[in-house]
Short mmCIF file of C-alpha atoms and ligand atoms in Angstrom, two decimals:
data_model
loop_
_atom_site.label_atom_id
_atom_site.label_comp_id
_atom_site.label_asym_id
_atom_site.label_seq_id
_atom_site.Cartn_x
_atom_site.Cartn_y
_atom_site.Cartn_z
CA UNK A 1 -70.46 -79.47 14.71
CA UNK A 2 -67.24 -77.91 13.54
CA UNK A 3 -66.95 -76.17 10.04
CA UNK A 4 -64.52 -74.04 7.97
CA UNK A 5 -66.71 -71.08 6.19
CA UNK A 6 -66.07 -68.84 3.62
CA UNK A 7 -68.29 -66.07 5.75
CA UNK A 8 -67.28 -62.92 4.11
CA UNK A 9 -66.04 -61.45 1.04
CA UNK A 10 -62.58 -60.20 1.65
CA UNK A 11 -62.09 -61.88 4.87
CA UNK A 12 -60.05 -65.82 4.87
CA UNK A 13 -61.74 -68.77 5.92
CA UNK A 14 -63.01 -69.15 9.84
CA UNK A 15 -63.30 -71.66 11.72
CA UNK A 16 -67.42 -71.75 13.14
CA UNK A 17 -69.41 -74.55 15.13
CA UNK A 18 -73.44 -75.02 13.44
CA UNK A 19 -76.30 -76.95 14.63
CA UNK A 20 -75.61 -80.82 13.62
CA UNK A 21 -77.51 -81.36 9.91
CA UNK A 22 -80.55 -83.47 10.08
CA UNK A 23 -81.36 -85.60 6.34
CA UNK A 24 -84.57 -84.32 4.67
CA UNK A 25 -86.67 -85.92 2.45
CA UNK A 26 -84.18 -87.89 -0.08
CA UNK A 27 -81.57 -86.89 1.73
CA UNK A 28 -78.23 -88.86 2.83
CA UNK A 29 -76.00 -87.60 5.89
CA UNK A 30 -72.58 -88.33 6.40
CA UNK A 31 -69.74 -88.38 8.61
CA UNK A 32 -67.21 -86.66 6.60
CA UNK A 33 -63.85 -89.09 6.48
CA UNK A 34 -61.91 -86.83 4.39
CA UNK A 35 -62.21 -83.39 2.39
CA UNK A 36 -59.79 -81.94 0.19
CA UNK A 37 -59.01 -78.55 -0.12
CA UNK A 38 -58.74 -77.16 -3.84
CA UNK A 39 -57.25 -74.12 -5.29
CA UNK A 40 -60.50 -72.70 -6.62
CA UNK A 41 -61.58 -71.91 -3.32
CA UNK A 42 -58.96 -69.13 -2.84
CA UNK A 43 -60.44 -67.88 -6.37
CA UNK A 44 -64.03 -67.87 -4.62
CA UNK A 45 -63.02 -66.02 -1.43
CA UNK A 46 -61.28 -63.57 -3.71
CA UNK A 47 -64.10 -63.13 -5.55
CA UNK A 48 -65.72 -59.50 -6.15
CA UNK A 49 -68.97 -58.98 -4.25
CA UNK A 50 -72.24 -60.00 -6.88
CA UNK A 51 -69.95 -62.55 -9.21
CA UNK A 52 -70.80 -65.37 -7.53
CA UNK A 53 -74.13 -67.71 -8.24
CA UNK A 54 -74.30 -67.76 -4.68
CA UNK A 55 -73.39 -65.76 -1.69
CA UNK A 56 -71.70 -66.14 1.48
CA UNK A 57 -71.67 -67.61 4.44
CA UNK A 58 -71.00 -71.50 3.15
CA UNK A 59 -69.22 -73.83 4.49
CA UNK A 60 -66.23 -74.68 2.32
CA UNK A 61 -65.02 -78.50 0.74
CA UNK A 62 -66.36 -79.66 -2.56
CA UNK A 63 -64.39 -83.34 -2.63
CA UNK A 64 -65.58 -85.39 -0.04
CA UNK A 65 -65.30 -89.14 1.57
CA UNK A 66 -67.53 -89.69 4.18
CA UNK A 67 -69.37 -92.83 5.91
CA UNK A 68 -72.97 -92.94 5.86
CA UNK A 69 -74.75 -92.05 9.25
CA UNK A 70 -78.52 -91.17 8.21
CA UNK A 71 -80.58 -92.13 5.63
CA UNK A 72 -83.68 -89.01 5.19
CA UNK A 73 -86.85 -90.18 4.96
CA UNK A 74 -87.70 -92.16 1.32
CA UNK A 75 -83.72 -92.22 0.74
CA UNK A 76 -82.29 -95.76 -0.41
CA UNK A 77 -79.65 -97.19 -2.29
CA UNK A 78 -77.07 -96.80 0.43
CA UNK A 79 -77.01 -98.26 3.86
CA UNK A 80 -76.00 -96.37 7.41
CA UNK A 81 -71.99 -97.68 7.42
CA UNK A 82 -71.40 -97.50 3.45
CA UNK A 83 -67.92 -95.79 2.67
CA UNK A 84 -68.56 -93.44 -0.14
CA UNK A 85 -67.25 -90.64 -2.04
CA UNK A 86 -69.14 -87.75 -3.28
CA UNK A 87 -69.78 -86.57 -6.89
CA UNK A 88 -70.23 -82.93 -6.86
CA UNK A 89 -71.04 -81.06 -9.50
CA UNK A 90 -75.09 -81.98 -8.91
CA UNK A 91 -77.11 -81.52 -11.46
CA UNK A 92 -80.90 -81.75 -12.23
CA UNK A 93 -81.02 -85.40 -12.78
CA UNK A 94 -83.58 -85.84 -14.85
CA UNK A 95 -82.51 -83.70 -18.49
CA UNK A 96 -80.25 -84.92 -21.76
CA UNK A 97 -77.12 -84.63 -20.09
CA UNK A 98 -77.78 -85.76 -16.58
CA UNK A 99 -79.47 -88.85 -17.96
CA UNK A 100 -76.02 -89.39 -19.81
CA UNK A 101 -74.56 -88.85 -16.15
CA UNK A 102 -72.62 -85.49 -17.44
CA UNK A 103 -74.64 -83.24 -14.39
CA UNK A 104 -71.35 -81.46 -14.61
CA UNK A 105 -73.37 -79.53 -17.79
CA UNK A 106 -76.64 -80.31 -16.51
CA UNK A 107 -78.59 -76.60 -17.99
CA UNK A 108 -80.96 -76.46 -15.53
CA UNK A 109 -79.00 -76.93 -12.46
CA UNK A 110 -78.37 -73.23 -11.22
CA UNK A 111 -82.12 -72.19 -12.22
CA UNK A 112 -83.11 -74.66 -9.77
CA UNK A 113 -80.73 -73.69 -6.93
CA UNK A 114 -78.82 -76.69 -7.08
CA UNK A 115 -75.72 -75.98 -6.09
CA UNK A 116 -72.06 -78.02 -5.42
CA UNK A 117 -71.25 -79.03 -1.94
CA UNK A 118 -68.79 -76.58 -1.01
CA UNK A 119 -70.00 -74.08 -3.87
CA UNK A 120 -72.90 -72.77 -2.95
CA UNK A 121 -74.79 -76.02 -0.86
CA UNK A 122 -72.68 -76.82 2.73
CA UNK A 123 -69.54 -77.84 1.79
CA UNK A 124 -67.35 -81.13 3.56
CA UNK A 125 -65.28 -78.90 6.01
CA UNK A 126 -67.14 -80.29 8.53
CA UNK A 127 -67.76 -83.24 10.86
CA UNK A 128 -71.01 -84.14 8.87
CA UNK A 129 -72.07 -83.39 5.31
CA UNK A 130 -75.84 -83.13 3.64
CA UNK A 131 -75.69 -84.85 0.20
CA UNK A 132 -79.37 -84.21 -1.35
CA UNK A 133 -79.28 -87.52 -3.72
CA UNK A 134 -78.08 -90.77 -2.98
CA UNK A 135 -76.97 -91.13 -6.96
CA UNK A 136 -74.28 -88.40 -5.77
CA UNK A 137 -72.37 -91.07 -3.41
CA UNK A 138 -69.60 -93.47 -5.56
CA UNK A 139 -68.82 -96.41 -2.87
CA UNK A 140 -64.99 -96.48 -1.86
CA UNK A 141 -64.94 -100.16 -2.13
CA UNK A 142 -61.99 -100.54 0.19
CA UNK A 143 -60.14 -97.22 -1.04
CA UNK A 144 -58.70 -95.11 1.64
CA UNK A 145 -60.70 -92.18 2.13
CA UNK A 146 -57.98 -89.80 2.51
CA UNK A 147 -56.07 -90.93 -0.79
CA UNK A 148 -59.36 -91.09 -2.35
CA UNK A 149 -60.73 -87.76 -1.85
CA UNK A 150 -58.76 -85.93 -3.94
CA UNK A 151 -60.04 -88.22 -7.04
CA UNK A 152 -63.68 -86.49 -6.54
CA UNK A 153 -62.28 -83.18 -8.06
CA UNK A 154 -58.33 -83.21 -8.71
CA UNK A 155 -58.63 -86.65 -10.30
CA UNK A 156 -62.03 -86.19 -11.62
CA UNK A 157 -61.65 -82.59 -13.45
CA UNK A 158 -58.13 -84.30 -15.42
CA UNK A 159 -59.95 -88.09 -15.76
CA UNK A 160 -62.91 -86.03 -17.53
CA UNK A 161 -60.22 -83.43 -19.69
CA UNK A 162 -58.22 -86.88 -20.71
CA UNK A 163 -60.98 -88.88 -21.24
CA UNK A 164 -62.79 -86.47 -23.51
CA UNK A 165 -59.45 -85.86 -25.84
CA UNK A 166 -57.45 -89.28 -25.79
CA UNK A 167 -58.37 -90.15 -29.19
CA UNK A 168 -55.66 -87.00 -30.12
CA UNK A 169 -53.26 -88.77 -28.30
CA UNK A 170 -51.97 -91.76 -30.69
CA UNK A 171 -48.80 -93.77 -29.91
CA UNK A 172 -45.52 -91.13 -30.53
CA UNK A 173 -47.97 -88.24 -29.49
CA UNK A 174 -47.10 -85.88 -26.77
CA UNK A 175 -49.08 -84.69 -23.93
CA UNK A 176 -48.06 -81.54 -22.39
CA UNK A 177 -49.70 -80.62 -18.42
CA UNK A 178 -49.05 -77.01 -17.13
CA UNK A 179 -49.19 -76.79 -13.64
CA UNK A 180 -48.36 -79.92 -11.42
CA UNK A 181 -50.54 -79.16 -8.58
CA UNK A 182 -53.17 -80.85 -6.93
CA UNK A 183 -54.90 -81.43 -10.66
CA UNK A 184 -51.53 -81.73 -12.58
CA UNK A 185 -49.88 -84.33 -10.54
CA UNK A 186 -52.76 -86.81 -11.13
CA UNK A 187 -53.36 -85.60 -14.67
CA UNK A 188 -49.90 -86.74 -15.59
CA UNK A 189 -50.88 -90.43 -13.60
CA UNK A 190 -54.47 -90.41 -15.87
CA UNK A 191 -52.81 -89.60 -18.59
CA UNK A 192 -50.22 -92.47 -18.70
CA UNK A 193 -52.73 -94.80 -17.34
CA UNK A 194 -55.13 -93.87 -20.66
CA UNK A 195 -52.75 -92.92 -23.38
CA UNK A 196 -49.58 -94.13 -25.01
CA UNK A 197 -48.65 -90.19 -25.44
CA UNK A 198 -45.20 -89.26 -24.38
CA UNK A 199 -46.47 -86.37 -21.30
CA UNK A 200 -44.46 -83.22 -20.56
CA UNK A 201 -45.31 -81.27 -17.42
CA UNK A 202 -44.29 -78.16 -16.65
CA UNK A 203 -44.28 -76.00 -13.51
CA UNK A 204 -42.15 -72.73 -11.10
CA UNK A 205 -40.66 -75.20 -8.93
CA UNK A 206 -38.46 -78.25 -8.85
CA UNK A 207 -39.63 -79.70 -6.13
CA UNK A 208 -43.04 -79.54 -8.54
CA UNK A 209 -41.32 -81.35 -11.26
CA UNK A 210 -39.88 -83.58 -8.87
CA UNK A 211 -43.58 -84.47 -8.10
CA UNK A 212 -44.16 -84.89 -12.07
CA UNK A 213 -41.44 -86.90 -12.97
CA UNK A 214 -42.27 -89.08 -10.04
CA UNK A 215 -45.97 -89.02 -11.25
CA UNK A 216 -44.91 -90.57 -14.66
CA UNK A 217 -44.25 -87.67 -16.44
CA UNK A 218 -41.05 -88.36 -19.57
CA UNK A 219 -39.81 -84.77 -18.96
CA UNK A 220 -40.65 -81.63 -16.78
CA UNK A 221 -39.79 -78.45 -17.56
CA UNK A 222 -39.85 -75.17 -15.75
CA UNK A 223 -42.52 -73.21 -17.39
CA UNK A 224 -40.22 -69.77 -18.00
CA UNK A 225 -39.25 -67.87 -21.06
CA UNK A 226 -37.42 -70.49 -22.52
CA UNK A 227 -40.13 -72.95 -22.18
CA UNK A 228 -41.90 -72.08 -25.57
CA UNK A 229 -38.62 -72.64 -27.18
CA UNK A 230 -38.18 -76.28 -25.56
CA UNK A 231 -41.32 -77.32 -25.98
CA UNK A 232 -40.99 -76.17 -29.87
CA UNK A 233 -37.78 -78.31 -29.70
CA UNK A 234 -38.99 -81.45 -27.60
CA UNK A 235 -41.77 -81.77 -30.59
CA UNK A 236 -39.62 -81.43 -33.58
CA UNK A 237 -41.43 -77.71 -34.46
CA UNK A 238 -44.65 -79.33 -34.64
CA UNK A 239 -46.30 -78.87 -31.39
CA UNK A 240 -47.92 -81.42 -28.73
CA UNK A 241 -51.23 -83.40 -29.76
CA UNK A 242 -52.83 -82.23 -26.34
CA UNK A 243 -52.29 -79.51 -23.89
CA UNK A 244 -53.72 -79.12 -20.37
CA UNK A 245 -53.40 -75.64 -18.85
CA UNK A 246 -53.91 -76.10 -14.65
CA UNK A 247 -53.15 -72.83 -14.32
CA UNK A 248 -54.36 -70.40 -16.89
CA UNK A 249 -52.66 -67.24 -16.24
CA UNK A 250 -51.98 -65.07 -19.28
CA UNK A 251 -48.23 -66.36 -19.10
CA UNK A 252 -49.30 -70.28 -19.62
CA UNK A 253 -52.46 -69.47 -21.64
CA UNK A 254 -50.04 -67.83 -24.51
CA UNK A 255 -47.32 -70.73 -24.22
CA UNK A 256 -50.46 -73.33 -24.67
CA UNK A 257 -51.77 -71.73 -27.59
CA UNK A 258 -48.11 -71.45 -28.85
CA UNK A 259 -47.73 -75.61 -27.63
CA UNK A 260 -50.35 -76.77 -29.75
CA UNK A 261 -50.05 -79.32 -32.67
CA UNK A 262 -51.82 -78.49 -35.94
CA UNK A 263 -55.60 -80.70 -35.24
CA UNK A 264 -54.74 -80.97 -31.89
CA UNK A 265 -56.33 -80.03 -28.41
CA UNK A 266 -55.75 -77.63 -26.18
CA UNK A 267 -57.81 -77.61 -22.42
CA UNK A 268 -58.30 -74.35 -20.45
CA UNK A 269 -59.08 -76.06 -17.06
CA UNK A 270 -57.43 -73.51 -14.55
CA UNK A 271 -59.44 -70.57 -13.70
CA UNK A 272 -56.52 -68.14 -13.92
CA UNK A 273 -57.07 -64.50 -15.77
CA UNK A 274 -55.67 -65.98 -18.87
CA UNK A 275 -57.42 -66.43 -22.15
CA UNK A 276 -56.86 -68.36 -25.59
CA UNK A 277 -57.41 -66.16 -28.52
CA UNK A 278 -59.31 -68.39 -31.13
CA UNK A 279 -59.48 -67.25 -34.74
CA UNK A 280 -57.67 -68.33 -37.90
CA UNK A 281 -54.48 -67.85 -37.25
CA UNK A 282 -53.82 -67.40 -34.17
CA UNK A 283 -54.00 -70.97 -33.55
CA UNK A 284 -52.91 -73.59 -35.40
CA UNK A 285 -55.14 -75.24 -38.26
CA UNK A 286 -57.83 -77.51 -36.77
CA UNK A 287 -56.98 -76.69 -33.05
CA UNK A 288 -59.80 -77.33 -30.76
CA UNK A 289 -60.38 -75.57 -27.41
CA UNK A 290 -62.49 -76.47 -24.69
CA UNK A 291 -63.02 -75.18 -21.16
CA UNK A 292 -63.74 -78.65 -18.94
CA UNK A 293 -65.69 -78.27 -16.32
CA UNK A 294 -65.33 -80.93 -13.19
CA UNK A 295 -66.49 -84.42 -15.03
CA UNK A 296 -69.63 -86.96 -15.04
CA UNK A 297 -70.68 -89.90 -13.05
CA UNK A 298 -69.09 -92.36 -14.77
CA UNK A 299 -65.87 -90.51 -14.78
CA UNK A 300 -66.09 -90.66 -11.02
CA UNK A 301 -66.56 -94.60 -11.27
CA UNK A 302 -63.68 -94.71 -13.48
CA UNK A 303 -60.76 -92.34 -11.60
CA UNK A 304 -62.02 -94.53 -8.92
CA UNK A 305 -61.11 -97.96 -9.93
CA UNK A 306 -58.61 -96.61 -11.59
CA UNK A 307 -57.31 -95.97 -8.32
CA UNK A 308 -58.07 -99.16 -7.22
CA UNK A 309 -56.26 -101.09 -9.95
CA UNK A 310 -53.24 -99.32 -8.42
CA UNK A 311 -52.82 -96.61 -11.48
CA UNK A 312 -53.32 -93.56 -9.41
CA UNK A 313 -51.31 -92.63 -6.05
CA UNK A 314 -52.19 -89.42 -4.80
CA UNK A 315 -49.51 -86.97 -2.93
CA UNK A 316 -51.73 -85.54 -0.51
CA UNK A 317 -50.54 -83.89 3.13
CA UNK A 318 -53.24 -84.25 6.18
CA UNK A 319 -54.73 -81.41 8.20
CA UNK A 320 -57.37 -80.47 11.04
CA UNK A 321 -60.35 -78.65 10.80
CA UNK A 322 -59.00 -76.53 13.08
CA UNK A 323 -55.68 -76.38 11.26
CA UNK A 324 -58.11 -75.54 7.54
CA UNK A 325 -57.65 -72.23 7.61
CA UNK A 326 -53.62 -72.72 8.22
CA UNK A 327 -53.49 -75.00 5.18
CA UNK A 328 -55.79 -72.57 3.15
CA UNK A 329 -52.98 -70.01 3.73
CA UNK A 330 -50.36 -72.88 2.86
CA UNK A 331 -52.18 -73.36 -0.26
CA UNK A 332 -52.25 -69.74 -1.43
CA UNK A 333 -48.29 -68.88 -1.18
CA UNK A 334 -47.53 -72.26 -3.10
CA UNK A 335 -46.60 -74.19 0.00
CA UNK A 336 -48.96 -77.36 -0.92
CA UNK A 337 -47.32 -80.10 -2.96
CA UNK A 338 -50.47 -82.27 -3.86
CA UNK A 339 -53.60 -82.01 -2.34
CA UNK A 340 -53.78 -80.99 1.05
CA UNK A 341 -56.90 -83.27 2.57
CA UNK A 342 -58.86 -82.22 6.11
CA UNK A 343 -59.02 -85.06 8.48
CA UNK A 344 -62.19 -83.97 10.43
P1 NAD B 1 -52.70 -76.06 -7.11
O1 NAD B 1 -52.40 -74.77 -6.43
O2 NAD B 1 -52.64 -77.33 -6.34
O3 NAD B 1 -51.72 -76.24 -8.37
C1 NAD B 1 -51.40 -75.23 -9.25
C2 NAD B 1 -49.99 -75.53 -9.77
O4 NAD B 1 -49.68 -74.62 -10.82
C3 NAD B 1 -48.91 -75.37 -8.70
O5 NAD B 1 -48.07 -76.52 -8.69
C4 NAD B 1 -48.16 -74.13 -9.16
O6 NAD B 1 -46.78 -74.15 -8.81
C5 NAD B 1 -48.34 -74.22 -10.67
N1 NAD B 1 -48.11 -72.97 -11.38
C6 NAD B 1 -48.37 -71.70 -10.98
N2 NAD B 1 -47.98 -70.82 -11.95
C7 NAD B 1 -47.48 -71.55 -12.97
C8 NAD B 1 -46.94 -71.23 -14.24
N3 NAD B 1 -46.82 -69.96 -14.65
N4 NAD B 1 -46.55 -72.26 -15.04
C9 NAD B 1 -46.66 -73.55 -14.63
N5 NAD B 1 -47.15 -73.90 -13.45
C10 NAD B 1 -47.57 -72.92 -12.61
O7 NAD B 1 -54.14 -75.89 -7.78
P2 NAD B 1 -55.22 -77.02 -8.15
O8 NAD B 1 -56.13 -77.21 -7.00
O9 NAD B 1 -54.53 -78.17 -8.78
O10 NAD B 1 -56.09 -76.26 -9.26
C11 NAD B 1 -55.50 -75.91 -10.51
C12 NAD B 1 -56.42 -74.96 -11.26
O11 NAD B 1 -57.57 -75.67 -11.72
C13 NAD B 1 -56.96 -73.81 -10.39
O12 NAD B 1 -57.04 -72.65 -11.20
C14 NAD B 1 -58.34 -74.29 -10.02
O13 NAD B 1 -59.20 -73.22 -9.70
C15 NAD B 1 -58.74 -74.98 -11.30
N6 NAD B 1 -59.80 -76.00 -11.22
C16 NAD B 1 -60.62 -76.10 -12.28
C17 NAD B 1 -61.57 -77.09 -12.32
C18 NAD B 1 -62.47 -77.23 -13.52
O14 NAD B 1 -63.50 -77.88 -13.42
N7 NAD B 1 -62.11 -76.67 -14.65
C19 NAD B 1 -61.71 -77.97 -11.25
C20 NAD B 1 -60.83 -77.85 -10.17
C21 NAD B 1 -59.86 -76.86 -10.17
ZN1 ZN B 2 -62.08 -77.84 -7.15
ZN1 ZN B 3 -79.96 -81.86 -15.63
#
């Protein structure tokens, strides 16, 4: 089959062709549908030699649709022909937090070599994908797989950020989103679908703010100098109940510290360089900051009928496998609005 591999440290993706995958034990295969293409990638290819949990050659994609093709022997709960999507971050399934369904913190989950599709395990930039447990596999339930995809991590990573904070976000709250990319866009969508909070996005471009204001947000500013300053003024001095950095580069880490209300919340979910200094005063009183990573099961289940109640509309732009690599590079100079999603 064809695949798009991260193969080398240093070097972009490549196109490759591998033996088909055969299910083992447990096991589910599936024709891959749809697989979005997400920004932390470029931050694993750039990646120093010995920093990752895992090392190359892997095939790339960690949001996947697919249709089931195989079932390995002893797997059940799925039938050859279900459209599904795939939960990702895998965990151990049997500890405190995966039986809560939060595998996304599951502790014993890299000890055991379990690893994300598409972060360590074979990813879904491919024609088929291995997923080891049927648990991991949401059904579509008549969702398209290509608008869908992109709810698995870009919907899922803000669903599980909102989710975890929206009792900070009382009617006349604001919400403030940095970075309206493939994660932004929908976290301004969850975030009106969830809260009563008035949401401010920011972002470089306005074709990006075009994309928030068209996503629900009540104002989108350019994040700049001045941004501190209209934030400051937007909230009457006070700051916003809840900030969401998508970027988290030194520049947007300092103007979310600087954003956020007195007892309010401030999420670190881009994987930038930037950092939050936390200690009194530099913050302030009562601020909480958390670093979200991906979300849980029922998280999934919930960005995706959310999705199906018509709450969520994803801006996504379609590619080849062959053409991966293309949108990759696409993706890297900023010229992705939404998620860009391989068609296999
Ligand atoms: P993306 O490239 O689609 O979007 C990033 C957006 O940020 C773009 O619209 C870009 O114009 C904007 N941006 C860049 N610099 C900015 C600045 N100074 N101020 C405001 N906006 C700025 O990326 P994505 O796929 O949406 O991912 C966003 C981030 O989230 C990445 O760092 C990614 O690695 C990370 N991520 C984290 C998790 C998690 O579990 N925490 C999950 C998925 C992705
Ligand atoms: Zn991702
Ligand atoms: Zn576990």
């Amino acid at each position: 089959m064809k695949a798009v591999q991260f193969r080398a440290h240093g070097r972009g993706p490549e196109l490759v062709t591998l033996p088909d995958p055969v299910p083992g034990p447990g096991q589910v295969l599936l024709k891959v549908t749809a697989a979005g293409i997400c920004h932390s990638d470029l931050s694993l290819m750039a990646a120093e030699p010995g920093t990752l949990s895992f090392a190359p050659p892997v095939t790339l994609g960690h949001e996947a649709a697919g249709v089931v093709e195989e079932l390995g022997p002893g797997a059940a709960g799925v039938a050859v022909g279900d459209a599904v999507a795939v939960y990702g971050p895998w965990g151990c399934g049997v500890c405190r937090a995966c039986a809560a369904g939060r595998e996304n913190y599951c502790p014993h989950a890299a000890a055991l070599g379990i690893r994300p599709p598409g972060l360590g395990s074979p990813g879904a930039l491919a024609e088929y994908l291995i997923v080891d447990r049927p648990r991991h596999l949401a059904p579509l339930d008549g969702l398209d797989p290509v608008q869908a995809v992109p709810l698995t991590d870009a919907g899922l990573t803000p669903y599980h950020a909102v989710a975890e904070s929206r009792h900070r976000l009382p009617p006349g709250s604001t919400a403030v989103v940095i970075g309206v990319g493939g994660l932004g866009h929908l976290a301004v969508q969850i975030l009106r679908a969830l809260t009563p909070a008035r949401v401010i996005a920011l972002d470089v471009t306005e074709e990006r703010l075009s994309l928030a204001r068209s996503s629900g947000a009540h104002e989108a500013l350019l994040s700049d100098d001045a941004a501190p300053a209209a934030l400051s003024g937007l909230t009457g001095g006070m700051g916003a109940a809840a900030v969401y950095d998508f970027v988290a580069s030194p520049a947007t880490t300092a103007l979310a510290a600087g954003a956020v209300a007195a007892d309010g919340h401030l999420a670190v979910l881009g994987i930038g360089r930037g950092s939050v200094p936390v200690a009194f005063g530099s913050l302030r009183p009562g601020v909480t900051v958390t670093v979200p990573y991906w979300g849980t099961r029922q998280d999934l289940l919930d960005v995706l009928a959310l999705a199906r109640a018509g709450r969520l509309s994803t801006r996504t732009e379609t590619f080849s496998l062959d053409q991966a690599p293309e949108a990759y590079r696409r993706l890297s100079e900023g010229g992705i609005v939404g998620r860009a999603v391989v068609v296999p």
